[in-house]
Structures are given as structure tokens and as C-alpha cells.
PDB file of C-alpha atoms and ligand atoms in Angstrom:
ATOM      1  CA  MET B   8      30.501 -30.425  -3.882  1.00 36.00           C
ATOM      2  CA  LYS B   9      29.347 -26.926  -3.388  1.00 37.00           C
ATOM      3  CA  LYS B  10      30.976 -24.382  -5.940  1.00 38.00           C
ATOM      4  CA  ASN B  11      32.678 -21.295  -4.596  1.00 37.00           C
ATOM      5  CA  CYS B  12      30.343 -18.185  -5.864  1.00 36.00           C
ATOM      6  CA  ASP B  13      32.706 -15.630  -6.599  1.00 41.00           C
ATOM      7  CA  THR B  14      34.111 -17.132  -9.449  1.00 46.00           C
ATOM      8  CA  GLY B  15      33.574 -16.844 -13.305  1.00 51.00           C
ATOM      9  CA  GLU B  16      33.741 -20.503 -13.725  1.00 49.00           C
ATOM     10  CA  ASN B  17      30.781 -20.859 -11.344  1.00 45.00           C
ATOM     11  CA  ARG B  18      28.887 -18.301 -12.931  1.00 49.00           C
ATOM     12  CA  LYS B  19      28.754 -20.213 -16.291  1.00 50.00           C
ATOM     13  CA  TYR B  20      28.151 -23.542 -14.126  1.00 46.00           C
ATOM     14  CA  LEU B  21      24.916 -22.047 -12.602  1.00 46.00           C
ATOM     15  CA  ASN B  22      24.070 -20.758 -16.236  1.00 51.00           C
ATOM     16  CA  ASP B  23      24.697 -23.731 -17.848  1.00 49.00           C
ATOM     17  CA  ILE B  24      22.554 -25.599 -14.923  1.00 45.00           C
ATOM     18  CA  ALA B  25      19.729 -22.555 -15.068  1.00 48.00           C
ATOM     19  CA  PHE B  26      19.207 -22.772 -18.757  1.00 49.00           C
ATOM     20  CA  SER B  27      20.605 -26.022 -20.053  1.00 47.00           C
ATOM     21  CA  LYS B  28      18.988 -28.324 -22.158  1.00 44.00           C
ATOM     22  CA  GLU B  29      16.179 -30.201 -20.099  1.00 45.00           C
ATOM     23  CA  ILE B  30      17.499 -33.205 -18.110  1.00 41.00           C
ATOM     24  CA  SER B  31      16.067 -36.780 -19.670  1.00 49.00           C
ATOM     25  CA  VAL B  32      13.490 -38.068 -17.330  1.00 55.00           C
ATOM     26  CA  LYS B  33      12.930 -41.471 -16.467  1.00 73.00           C
ATOM     27  CA  GLU B  34       9.290 -42.644 -15.760  1.00 76.00           C
ATOM     28  CA  LEU B  35       9.196 -45.110 -12.331  1.00 82.00           C
ATOM     29  CA  LYS B  36       6.277 -47.003 -13.437  1.00 81.00           C
ATOM     30  CA  SER B  37       6.255 -49.409 -10.499  1.00 81.00           C
ATOM     31  CA  PRO B  38       7.825 -50.368  -6.995  1.00 82.00           C
ATOM     32  CA  VAL B  39      10.131 -52.329  -8.714  1.00 84.00           C
ATOM     33  CA  ASP B  40      11.479 -49.230 -10.721  1.00 84.00           C
ATOM     34  CA  VAL B  41      11.381 -47.259  -7.523  1.00 86.00           C
ATOM     35  CA  LEU B  42      13.679 -49.830  -6.001  1.00 86.00           C
ATOM     36  CA  LYS B  43      16.360 -49.825  -8.240  1.00 85.00           C
ATOM     37  CA  ILE B  44      17.205 -46.412  -7.470  1.00 86.00           C
ATOM     38  CA  VAL B  45      16.997 -46.855  -3.211  1.00 86.00           C
ATOM     39  CA  ASP B  46      19.741 -48.270  -1.535  1.00 79.00           C
ATOM     40  CA  LYS B  47      17.615 -51.471  -0.467  1.00 82.00           C
ATOM     41  CA  SER B  48      19.248 -50.835   3.333  1.00 88.00           C
ATOM     42  CA  ASN B  49      15.869 -50.894   4.666  1.00 88.00           C
ATOM     43  CA  CYS B  50      17.510 -48.135   6.822  1.00 90.00           C
ATOM     44  CA  ARG B  51      14.199 -46.246   7.631  1.00 87.00           C
ATOM     45  CA  LYS B  52      15.177 -42.776   7.404  1.00 86.00           C
ATOM     46  CA  CYS B  53      12.219 -42.232   5.000  1.00 85.00           C
ATOM     47  CA  GLY B  54      10.048 -43.225   7.971  1.00 84.00           C
ATOM     48  CA  GLU B  55       8.927 -46.856   6.462  1.00 84.00           C
ATOM     49  CA  PRO B  56       9.685 -49.988   7.494  1.00 84.00           C
ATOM     50  CA  THR B  57      11.657 -51.048   4.200  1.00 87.00           C
ATOM     51  CA  CYS B  58      12.329 -49.978   1.232  1.00 87.00           C
ATOM     52  CA  LEU B  59       9.308 -51.747  -0.559  1.00 86.00           C
ATOM     53  CA  ALA B  60       7.028 -50.242   1.783  1.00 85.00           C
ATOM     54  CA  PHE B  61       8.945 -47.027   0.410  1.00 86.00           C
ATOM     55  CA  ALA B  62       8.552 -47.520  -3.418  1.00 85.00           C
ATOM     56  CA  ALA B  63       4.705 -48.738  -2.895  1.00 82.00           C
ATOM     57  CA  ALA B  64       3.762 -45.606  -1.142  1.00 81.00           C
ATOM     58  CA  VAL B  65       6.052 -43.400  -3.953  1.00 82.00           C
ATOM     59  CA  ILE B  66       4.127 -45.305  -6.738  1.00 79.00           C
ATOM     60  CA  ASN B  67       0.569 -44.945  -4.866  1.00 75.00           C
ATOM     61  CA  GLY B  68       1.255 -41.036  -4.231  1.00 71.00           C
ATOM     62  CA  ARG B  69       1.818 -41.285  -0.178  1.00 74.00           C
ATOM     63  CA  ARG B  70       4.955 -40.685  -0.393  1.00 78.00           C
ATOM     64  CA  GLN B  71       7.718 -38.176  -2.404  1.00 78.00           C
ATOM     65  CA  LEU B  72      10.825 -39.532  -3.937  1.00 81.00           C
ATOM     66  CA  ASP B  73      12.747 -36.831  -2.234  1.00 77.00           C
ATOM     67  CA  GLU B  74      11.715 -38.251   1.000  1.00 80.00           C
ATOM     68  CA  CYS B  75      14.573 -41.332   0.780  1.00 86.00           C
ATOM     69  CA  PRO B  76      17.764 -39.707   1.784  1.00 82.00           C
ATOM     70  CA  ALA B  77      19.599 -42.312  -0.384  1.00 84.00           C
ATOM     71  CA  ILE B  78      18.831 -41.241  -3.477  1.00 82.00           C
ATOM     72  CA  PRO B  79      21.504 -38.307  -4.846  1.00 74.00           C
ATOM     73  CA  ALA B  80      19.634 -34.558  -4.797  1.00 65.00           C
ATOM     74  CA  ASP B  81      21.392 -34.018  -7.837  1.00 60.00           C
ATOM     75  CA  GLU B  82      18.999 -37.260  -9.436  1.00 69.00           C
ATOM     76  CA  LEU B  83      15.937 -36.493  -8.002  1.00 70.00           C
ATOM     77  CA  ALA B  84      14.932 -34.172 -10.749  1.00 62.00           C
ATOM     78  CA  SER B  85      15.729 -36.568 -13.458  1.00 68.00           C
ATOM     79  CA  TYR B  86      12.828 -39.092 -12.412  1.00 76.00           C
ATOM     80  CA  SER B  87       8.969 -38.758 -12.690  1.00 72.00           C
ATOM     81  CA  VAL B  88       6.339 -40.921 -11.157  1.00 70.00           C
ATOM     82  CA  LYS B  89       3.758 -42.324 -13.714  1.00 63.00           C
ATOM     83  CA  GLY B  90       0.818 -40.760 -13.181  1.00 53.00           C
ATOM     84  CA  ARG B  91       1.475 -37.673 -11.297  1.00 55.00           C
ATOM     85  CA  ARG B  92       0.433 -34.093 -12.291  1.00 49.00           C
ATOM     86  CA  GLY B  93       3.617 -32.722 -13.039  1.00 50.00           C
ATOM     87  CA  ALA B  94       3.584 -35.300 -15.858  1.00 51.00           C
ATOM     88  CA  ASP B  95       0.511 -34.330 -17.373  1.00 52.00           C
ATOM     89  CA  MET B  96       1.356 -30.547 -16.856  1.00 55.00           C
ATOM     90  CA  GLU B  97       4.272 -31.052 -19.210  1.00 59.00           C
ATOM     91  CA  ARG B  98       2.200 -32.496 -21.696  1.00 60.00           C
ATOM     92  CA  ASP B  99      -0.408 -30.422 -21.550  1.00 62.00           C
ATOM     93  CA  GLN B 100       2.347 -27.156 -21.820  1.00 68.00           C
ATOM     94  CA  LYS B 101       3.720 -28.814 -24.889  1.00 73.00           C
ATOM     95  CA  GLN B 102       0.367 -29.146 -27.009  1.00 75.00           C
ATOM     96  CA  PHE B 103      -0.008 -25.190 -25.388  1.00 78.00           C
ATOM     97  CA  LEU B 104       2.902 -24.096 -26.919  1.00 83.00           C
ATOM     98  CA  GLU B 105       2.182 -25.909 -30.416  1.00 86.00           C
ATOM     99  CA  LEU B 106      -1.173 -23.889 -30.529  1.00 87.00           C
ATOM    100  CA  LEU B 107       0.658 -20.650 -29.736  1.00 89.00           C
ATOM    101  CA  LYS B 108       3.153 -21.380 -32.620  1.00 92.00           C
ATOM    102  CA  ASN B 109       0.551 -21.015 -34.401  1.00 91.00           C
ATOM    103  CA  ARG B 110      -0.921 -18.442 -33.656  1.00 92.00           C
ATOM    104  CA  ILE B 111       1.979 -16.319 -33.718  1.00 95.00           C
ATOM    105  CA  GLN B 112       2.147 -16.918 -37.889  1.00 95.00           C
ATOM    106  CA  SER B 113      -0.898 -13.955 -38.111  1.00 94.00           C
ATOM    107  CA  VAL B 114       0.810 -11.379 -35.740  1.00 96.00           C
ATOM    108  CA  ASP B 115       1.780  -8.315 -37.238  1.00 96.00           C
ATOM    109  CA  PHE B 116       5.753  -8.106 -35.929  1.00 96.00           C
ATOM    110  CA  GLU B 117       6.275  -4.563 -36.656  1.00 96.00           C
ATOM    111  CA  GLU B 118       2.958  -3.700 -34.742  1.00 96.00           C
ATOM    112  CA  ALA B 119       4.370  -5.980 -31.535  1.00 96.00           C
ATOM    113  CA  ALA B 120       8.054  -4.907 -31.361  1.00 95.00           C
ATOM    114  CA  LYS B 121       6.264  -1.094 -30.498  1.00 93.00           C
ATOM    115  CA  ARG B 122       3.944  -2.657 -28.157  1.00 94.00           C
ATOM    116  CA  ILE B 123       6.293  -5.367 -26.233  1.00 94.00           C
ATOM    117  CA  GLY B 124       9.342  -3.127 -26.208  1.00 87.00           C
ATOM    118  CA  ALA B 125      11.159  -5.825 -28.278  1.00 93.00           C
ATOM    119  CA  SER B 126      13.396  -4.787 -31.604  1.00 95.00           C
ATOM    120  CA  LEU B 127      12.921  -6.446 -34.999  1.00 96.00           C
ATOM    121  CA  ALA B 128      15.584  -7.232 -37.621  1.00 95.00           C
ATOM    122  CA  ASN B 129      15.304 -10.007 -40.189  1.00 94.00           C
ATOM    123  CA  GLY B 130      12.122 -11.068 -39.555  1.00 94.00           C
ATOM    124  CA  LYS B 131      13.160 -11.646 -36.149  1.00 96.00           C
ATOM    125  CA  LEU B 132      11.252 -10.292 -33.182  1.00 96.00           C
ATOM    126  CA  THR B 133      13.901  -9.436 -30.076  1.00 96.00           C
ATOM    127  CA  VAL B 134      12.943  -9.810 -26.685  1.00 94.00           C
ATOM    128  CA  PRO B 135      14.992  -9.461 -23.340  1.00 91.00           C
ATOM    129  CA  VAL B 136      14.480 -12.712 -21.117  1.00 87.00           C
ATOM    130  CA  CYS B 137      15.982 -12.169 -17.546  1.00 83.00           C
ATOM    131  CA  GLY B 138      18.324 -10.037 -19.503  1.00 81.00           C
ATOM    132  CA  LYS B 139      19.172 -12.621 -22.405  1.00 84.00           C
ATOM    133  CA  PRO B 140      18.348 -11.898 -25.987  1.00 91.00           C
ATOM    134  CA  VAL B 141      15.711 -14.218 -27.130  1.00 92.00           C
ATOM    135  CA  SER B 142      14.632 -14.153 -31.117  1.00 95.00           C
ATOM    136  CA  VAL B 143      11.111 -15.522 -32.162  1.00 96.00           C
ATOM    137  CA  ASP B 144      10.422 -15.708 -36.293  1.00 96.00           C
ATOM    138  CA  GLN B 145       6.861 -15.745 -37.373  1.00 96.00           C
ATOM    139  CA  ASN B 146       6.711 -19.668 -37.143  1.00 95.00           C
ATOM    140  CA  GLY B 147       7.256 -19.260 -33.415  1.00 93.00           C
ATOM    141  CA  ASN B 148      10.644 -20.896 -33.208  1.00 93.00           C
ATOM    142  CA  LEU B 149      12.550 -19.226 -30.876  1.00 91.00           C
ATOM    143  CA  TYR B 150      16.646 -18.658 -30.937  1.00 91.00           C
ATOM    144  CA  SER B 151      19.124 -17.746 -28.095  1.00 86.00           C
ATOM    145  CA  GLU B 152      22.240 -18.734 -26.930  1.00 77.00           C
ATOM    146  CA  ILE B 153      20.601 -20.237 -24.097  1.00 69.00           C
ATOM    147  CA  HIS B 154      18.447 -23.048 -24.068  1.00 63.00           C
ATOM    148  CA  LEU B 155      15.072 -22.368 -23.782  1.00 67.00           C
ATOM    149  CA  HIS B 156      12.951 -24.242 -21.368  1.00 69.00           C
ATOM    150  CA  MET B 157       9.386 -25.069 -21.933  1.00 68.00           C
ATOM    151  CA  TRP B 158       8.727 -22.897 -18.676  1.00 71.00           C
ATOM    152  CA  LEU B 159       9.662 -19.640 -20.907  1.00 78.00           C
ATOM    153  CA  ALA B 160       8.650 -20.718 -24.383  1.00 85.00           C
ATOM    154  CA  VAL B 161       5.127 -20.667 -23.674  1.00 85.00           C
ATOM    155  CA  PRO B 162       4.980 -17.084 -21.251  1.00 89.00           C
ATOM    156  CA  LEU B 163       7.045 -15.629 -23.882  1.00 92.00           C
ATOM    157  CA  LEU B 164       4.702 -16.424 -27.198  1.00 93.00           C
ATOM    158  CA  SER B 165       1.632 -15.625 -24.924  1.00 92.00           C
ATOM    159  CA  TYR B 166       3.471 -12.214 -24.207  1.00 95.00           C
ATOM    160  CA  ILE B 167       4.282 -11.769 -27.697  1.00 96.00           C
ATOM    161  CA  LEU B 168       0.516 -12.251 -28.697  1.00 94.00           C
ATOM    162  CA  ASP B 169      -1.480 -11.183 -25.681  1.00 92.00           C
ATOM    163  CA  SER B 170       0.596  -8.465 -23.577  1.00 95.00           C
ATOM    164  CA  ARG B 171      -1.613  -4.954 -24.441  1.00 95.00           C
ATOM    165  CA  GLY B 172       2.166  -3.303 -23.824  1.00 95.00           C
ATOM    166  CA  VAL B 173       0.635  -1.038 -20.840  1.00 96.00           C
ATOM    167  CA  PRO B 174       3.753   0.593 -19.155  1.00 96.00           C
ATOM    168  CA  LEU B 175       4.194  -0.370 -15.782  1.00 96.00           C
ATOM    169  CA  SER B 176       2.910   1.131 -12.887  1.00 97.00           C
ATOM    170  CA  GLY B 177       5.305   0.681  -9.994  1.00 94.00           C
ATOM    171  CA  GLN B 178       3.033  -0.933  -7.818  1.00 95.00           C
ATOM    172  CA  TRP B 179       3.465  -4.270  -6.829  1.00 96.00           C
ATOM    173  CA  VAL B 180       0.555  -6.850  -6.123  1.00 97.00           C
ATOM    174  CA  SER B 181      -0.107 -10.312  -5.126  1.00 96.00           C
ATOM    175  CA  PHE B 182      -1.087 -12.803  -7.453  1.00 95.00           C
ATOM    176  CA  ARG B 183      -4.454 -13.021  -5.579  1.00 94.00           C
ATOM    177  CA  GLU B 184      -5.200  -9.590  -6.408  1.00 95.00           C
ATOM    178  CA  PHE B 185      -5.606 -10.583 -10.448  1.00 93.00           C
ATOM    179  CA  SER B 186      -8.899 -11.338 -11.466  1.00 88.00           C
ATOM    180  CA  LYS B 187      -9.220 -15.600 -11.157  1.00 79.00           C
ATOM    181  CA  GLY B 188      -5.970 -14.715  -8.605  1.00 84.00           C
ATOM    182  CA  MET B 189      -8.261 -16.021  -6.027  1.00 86.00           C
ATOM    183  CA  GLU B 190      -9.285 -18.870  -7.740  1.00 81.00           C
ATOM    184  CA  TRP B 191      -5.604 -20.198  -8.693  1.00 80.00           C
ATOM    185  CA  TYR B 192      -3.850 -19.010  -5.668  1.00 87.00           C
ATOM    186  CA  GLY B 193      -3.878 -21.938  -3.598  1.00 86.00           C
ATOM    187  CA  LEU B 194      -2.145 -23.716  -6.166  1.00 82.00           C
ATOM    188  CA  PHE B 195       0.096 -20.259  -6.810  1.00 87.00           C
ATOM    189  CA  HIS B 196       1.260 -20.308  -3.157  1.00 90.00           C
ATOM    190  CA  LYS B 197       2.198 -24.132  -3.305  1.00 84.00           C
ATOM    191  CA  VAL B 198       3.999 -24.817  -6.532  1.00 82.00           C
ATOM    192  CA  CYS B 199       5.584 -21.137  -6.743  1.00 88.00           C
ATOM    193  CA  GLU B 200       5.860 -19.303  -3.513  1.00 93.00           C
ATOM    194  CA  GLU B 201       5.915 -22.366  -1.032  1.00 90.00           C
ATOM    195  CA  SER B 202       8.707 -24.034  -3.467  1.00 87.00           C
ATOM    196  CA  MET B 203      10.664 -20.979  -3.460  1.00 90.00           C
ATOM    197  CA  ARG B 204      10.594 -20.420   0.086  1.00 91.00           C
ATOM    198  CA  LYS B 205      11.890 -24.052   0.843  1.00 88.00           C
ATOM    199  CA  VAL B 206      14.847 -23.513  -1.656  1.00 87.00           C
ATOM    200  CA  ALA B 207      15.454 -20.056   0.464  1.00 89.00           C
ATOM    201  CA  ASP B 208      15.477 -21.571   3.393  1.00 89.00           C
ATOM    202  CA  SER B 209      18.264 -24.728   2.388  1.00 84.00           C
ATOM    203  CA  TYR B 210      20.031 -22.420  -0.352  1.00 82.00           C
ATOM    204  CA  PRO B 211      21.767 -19.436   1.199  1.00 78.00           C
ATOM    205  CA  GLU B 212      23.254 -18.278  -2.054  1.00 81.00           C
ATOM    206  CA  LEU B 213      19.867 -18.278  -4.109  1.00 80.00           C
ATOM    207  CA  PHE B 214      19.387 -14.815  -3.886  1.00 82.00           C
ATOM    208  CA  ASP B 215      22.917 -13.684  -5.304  1.00 81.00           C
ATOM    209  CA  ASP B 216      22.472 -16.244  -7.662  1.00 80.00           C
ATOM    210  CA  MET B 217      19.371 -14.986  -8.945  1.00 77.00           C
ATOM    211  CA  MET B 218      21.140 -11.278  -9.359  1.00 77.00           C
ATOM    212  CA  ASP B 219      23.828 -12.749 -10.897  1.00 77.00           C
ATOM    213  CA  LEU B 220      22.242 -15.040 -13.515  1.00 80.00           C
ATOM    214  CA  PHE B 221      18.977 -13.528 -14.110  1.00 83.00           C
ATOM    215  CA  GLY B 222      20.018  -9.927 -14.026  1.00 83.00           C
ATOM    216  CA  GLY B 223      18.007  -9.413 -10.829  1.00 87.00           C
ATOM    217  CA  ARG B 224      18.325  -5.971  -8.419  1.00 90.00           C
ATOM    218  CA  ARG B 225      17.768  -5.863  -4.942  1.00 89.00           C
ATOM    219  CA  ALA B 226      14.660  -3.880  -3.841  1.00 87.00           C
ATOM    220  CA  PRO B 227      15.569  -2.901   0.120  1.00 76.00           C
ATOM    221  CA  ASP B 228      13.012  -2.358   2.820  1.00 75.00           C
ATOM    222  CA  PHE B 229       9.937  -3.818   0.987  1.00 84.00           C
ATOM    223  CA  GLN B 230       7.153  -4.981   3.614  1.00 86.00           C
ATOM    224  CA  GLN B 231       9.944  -5.662   5.800  1.00 88.00           C
ATOM    225  CA  SER B 232      11.421  -8.480   3.802  1.00 91.00           C
ATOM    226  CA  ASP B 233      14.929  -9.937   5.058  1.00 91.00           C
ATOM    227  CA  VAL B 234      15.712  -9.583   1.374  1.00 90.00           C
ATOM    228  CA  ALA B 235      13.900  -8.529  -1.817  1.00 92.00           C
ATOM    229  CA  VAL B 236      14.689  -9.087  -5.394  1.00 92.00           C
ATOM    230  CA  VAL B 237      13.513  -7.866  -8.679  1.00 94.00           C
ATOM    231  CA  LEU B 238      13.925 -10.164 -11.835  1.00 92.00           C
ATOM    232  CA  TYR B 239      12.577  -9.213 -15.195  1.00 93.00           C
ATOM    233  CA  PRO B 240      11.633 -12.280 -16.995  1.00 92.00           C
ATOM    234  CA  LEU B 241       9.768 -10.276 -19.177  1.00 94.00           C
ATOM    235  CA  PRO B 242      10.126  -6.705 -19.894  1.00 93.00           C
ATOM    236  CA  LEU B 243       6.671  -5.616 -19.301  1.00 95.00           C
ATOM    237  CA  VAL B 244       6.213  -8.682 -16.551  1.00 96.00           C
ATOM    238  CA  PRO B 245       9.085  -7.699 -13.565  1.00 96.00           C
ATOM    239  CA  VAL B 246       8.558 -10.330 -10.327  1.00 96.00           C
ATOM    240  CA  LEU B 247       9.450  -8.926  -6.793  1.00 96.00           C
ATOM    241  CA  ILE B 248      10.433 -11.898  -4.594  1.00 94.00           C
ATOM    242  CA  CYS B 249      10.532 -11.266  -1.083  1.00 94.00           C
ATOM    243  CA  TYR B 250      12.036 -13.628   1.641  1.00 92.00           C
ATOM    244  CA  TRP B 251      11.558 -13.299   5.314  1.00 93.00           C
ATOM    245  CA  LYS B 252      13.690 -15.697   7.235  1.00 90.00           C
ATOM    246  CA  PRO B 253      12.483 -17.459  10.163  1.00 90.00           C
ATOM    247  CA  GLY B 254      12.766 -15.823  13.900  1.00 85.00           C
ATOM    248  CA  ASP B 255      12.380 -17.484  17.113  1.00 82.00           C
ATOM    249  CA  ASP B 256       8.964 -18.481  16.923  1.00 83.00           C
ATOM    250  CA  MET B 257       8.023 -17.942  13.486  1.00 88.00           C
ATOM    251  CA  ASP B 258       8.555 -19.667  10.008  1.00 91.00           C
ATOM    252  CA  SER B 259      10.247 -18.402   6.996  1.00 93.00           C
ATOM    253  CA  SER B 260       8.028 -17.003   4.565  1.00 94.00           C
ATOM    254  CA  LEU B 261       8.308 -16.067   0.610  1.00 94.00           C
ATOM    255  CA  ASN B 262       5.779 -13.945  -1.142  1.00 96.00           C
ATOM    256  CA  VAL B 263       5.911 -13.522  -4.809  1.00 96.00           C
ATOM    257  CA  PHE B 264       4.608  -9.902  -6.172  1.00 97.00           C
ATOM    258  CA  PHE B 265       3.596  -8.376  -9.733  1.00 97.00           C
ATOM    259  CA  ASP B 266       3.520  -5.004 -11.180  1.00 97.00           C
ATOM    260  CA  SER B 267      -0.230  -4.224 -11.127  1.00 97.00           C
ATOM    261  CA  THR B 268      -0.197  -4.080 -14.616  1.00 97.00           C
ATOM    262  CA  GLY B 269       0.879  -7.547 -15.138  1.00 95.00           C
ATOM    263  CA  GLU B 270      -2.535  -9.528 -16.010  1.00 93.00           C
ATOM    264  CA  LYS B 271      -2.581  -6.730 -19.232  1.00 95.00           C
ATOM    265  CA  ASN B 272       0.480  -7.838 -20.068  1.00 96.00           C
ATOM    266  CA  LEU B 273       0.272 -11.478 -19.653  1.00 93.00           C
ATOM    267  CA  PRO B 274      -3.000 -13.752 -19.105  1.00 88.00           C
ATOM    268  CA  VAL B 275      -2.929 -14.584 -15.431  1.00 88.00           C
ATOM    269  CA  GLU B 276      -2.559 -18.637 -16.510  1.00 81.00           C
ATOM    270  CA  SER B 277       0.917 -17.493 -18.291  1.00 85.00           C
ATOM    271  CA  ILE B 278       1.785 -15.630 -15.313  1.00 91.00           C
ATOM    272  CA  TYR B 279       0.963 -18.570 -13.158  1.00 86.00           C
ATOM    273  CA  ALA B 280       3.370 -20.662 -15.697  1.00 83.00           C
ATOM    274  CA  LEU B 281       6.282 -17.899 -15.348  1.00 88.00           C
ATOM    275  CA  ALA B 282       6.589 -18.227 -11.708  1.00 89.00           C
ATOM    276  CA  ALA B 283       6.340 -21.960 -11.563  1.00 84.00           C
ATOM    277  CA  GLY B 284       9.158 -22.139 -13.980  1.00 82.00           C
ATOM    278  CA  LEU B 285      10.944 -19.779 -12.007  1.00 85.00           C
ATOM    279  CA  ALA B 286      10.628 -22.170  -8.841  1.00 86.00           C
ATOM    280  CA  ARG B 287      11.683 -24.944 -10.689  1.00 80.00           C
ATOM    281  CA  ILE B 288      14.536 -23.695 -11.979  1.00 81.00           C
ATOM    282  CA  PHE B 289      15.426 -22.176  -8.746  1.00 82.00           C
ATOM    283  CA  GLU B 290      15.150 -26.002  -7.398  1.00 80.00           C
ATOM    284  CA  LYS B 291      17.176 -27.476 -10.112  1.00 77.00           C
ATOM    285  CA  ILE B 292      20.191 -25.037  -9.151  1.00 77.00           C
ATOM    286  CA  ALA B 293      19.760 -25.756  -5.537  1.00 77.00           C
ATOM    287  CA  LEU B 294      19.816 -29.520  -5.767  1.00 73.00           C
ATOM    288  CA  ARG B 295      22.922 -29.216  -8.275  1.00 69.00           C
ATOM    289  CA  HIS B 296      24.794 -27.403  -5.538  1.00 66.00           C
ATOM    290  CA  GLY B 297      23.877 -30.572  -3.734  1.00 63.00           C
ATOM    291  CA  PHE B 298      21.469 -28.423  -1.039  1.00 59.00           C
ATOM    292  CA  VAL B 299      18.521 -31.030  -0.261  1.00 56.00           C
ATOM    293  CA  VAL B 300      15.360 -28.908  -0.290  1.00 55.00           C
ATOM    294  CA  ARG B 301      12.598 -29.984   1.747  1.00 56.00           C
TER     295      ARG B 301
HETATM  296  S1  SF4 J 407      15.296 -44.156   3.331  1.00 57.65           S
HETATM  297 FE1  SF4 J 407      15.537 -44.874   1.195  1.00 57.65          FE
HETATM  298  S2  SF4 J 407      17.251 -46.744   1.849  1.00 57.65           S
HETATM  299 FE2  SF4 J 407      16.085 -46.203   3.777  1.00 57.65          FE
HETATM  300  S3  SF4 J 407      14.253 -47.440   4.177  1.00 57.65           S
HETATM  301 FE3  SF4 J 407      13.594 -45.825   3.284  1.00 57.65          FE
HETATM  302  S4  SF4 J 407      13.590 -45.938   1.197  1.00 57.65           S
HETATM  303 FE4  SF4 J 407      15.153 -47.719   1.918  1.00 57.65          FE
END
């Protein structure tokens, strides 16, 4: 059931989805595992002749789980398919997080607070993350009223460690314009911009919810986009998301821009992780709303 967007209750509901604990993910290792979650009607809506054929295609990577309309949209995020890159990336990120925590132990918090626009009290740095205060202790442990997903924890620690504290220029640039940006852009476009575009196409309230949940603000008239919203996932790393609606003979399009100082305040890999994390959270909110993102 879709929720009414205007109530405080709905705001709390969205907040719970965006910042709630990671849902436990069940790994699907064989076609039999996949068969258990489709309805076995052989309805062919996925384009395969049988549910078993679909299940085999998912396991060998030819088809995606969300191509079977029989799987409830709000359950999709709770499955992962063995051997997929997503699971590998999650594991890589956990290892990377431990490395960052070790490095935080040698950071001078007083110097860091001045450099990155954070406050320091009781031995903890507090940084506004999407408008919400998040504290970090000298062991890299994070404290907040919201649960912190990995997507947020890694860029935040990386920001404390590596931001040079360069003031914002006010000039928006594409990810491509960062050093190594061209090398990463194909992946960035697919994982971040295309994923967000699909969510925006299917989820009309997305931009209003971004403003509400993430403390975003409108940036009218940017490159003649239909909607442009600026978010502050980290104080010196704002993100401008622009969306062009589909026209008569034109597909929709979505681009993500960063302040030109972005890579001086966050390594490019962490900028990528931050944007990919935002895309993932938008998708999660859309799925929970009952929108099918294709
Ligand atoms: S759409 Fe789903 S239920 Fe229908 S045949 Fe394909 S796998 Fe089976």
C-alpha cells in the first residue's frame, strides 16, 4: 500500500526505511532456491517458458530476479544471488571499513574538526550527514540516532581521513571530470545515474522525499532539467541530482553532479561509493512504496 506523503507518520516511515538496519539477505545458491520464491505458475511473464528455466537463468546470471513479477517488490532487496558482484562488493567494503577504522586511531581530532567543518566534544567528532548528526570516536566507531549503512560509514571515515578541507567552489562538474573519473564513469553511470533514473521514472514522489528525508533543497533551472535537488551527504561533498522527464521521442535522463572541489575533499572511490549508496537507498524506498523499478 502506498503511503500518504504529507504526514509526520509517513516521514517517520520513510526515515525508518532509509536509515533502518540492513535487512538480512538470503543468498540464493541454486535454481531450487529461486524456485522457492517464484509462484511456480509457469505464467511466462518473465519471457522464459517455465519457472525452472527462469530460475536457472537467474543463477547463471542471464536474468535478474526482478524480472519475475510474482516476487513481491518489497522482498527483492532481501535476496542476493551467489557469486554476484554485489555480494563481493559488500565484503570488500566491510574489509575496507576495518582498514579505515585502524587509520582513524592516529587522526588528530582537533585538527580534523577544523579541517572538515565538524564539532568536537567528549572525544568524538560530530559531522552532519544528510542533515543528521553522526559522531565518530577515536576507534572509528559511529554513533547516531540513525542506523548507519555501510554506504555511509565508508565515505564518512574516508572524509575524516582524507578531506583537505577545501572550501566549495559553487561550480558543478560531472563525475567524468575528476581524475580517474573517465575510467570509472561507465560503472558510475550504470550503478548510480541509471539506477536513480529508473527510480525517478517509476516513483513520482522521489524528489519530494529526498528533500524531506535528506534535507535536500531545489536548485531551479540547472541545465534546463525538470527537477534539480542538492543534497549534503557530507558537508564539503554536496551532490546535485538533475532529472529530465521523458518527452515525446526522448527517454528520461538523470545526471549527478559534484562541486568541482569534490575529489579534494573525498577520494574518487569514496565519491563513487557515496553516490552508489544513495542510489541503493532510493531504490529501497521505492520498493517499499510498492513501485516496481525496472
Ligand atoms: S514470471 Fe515468474 S512465475 Fe511466471 S514463469 Fe516466470 S518465473 Fe515463473
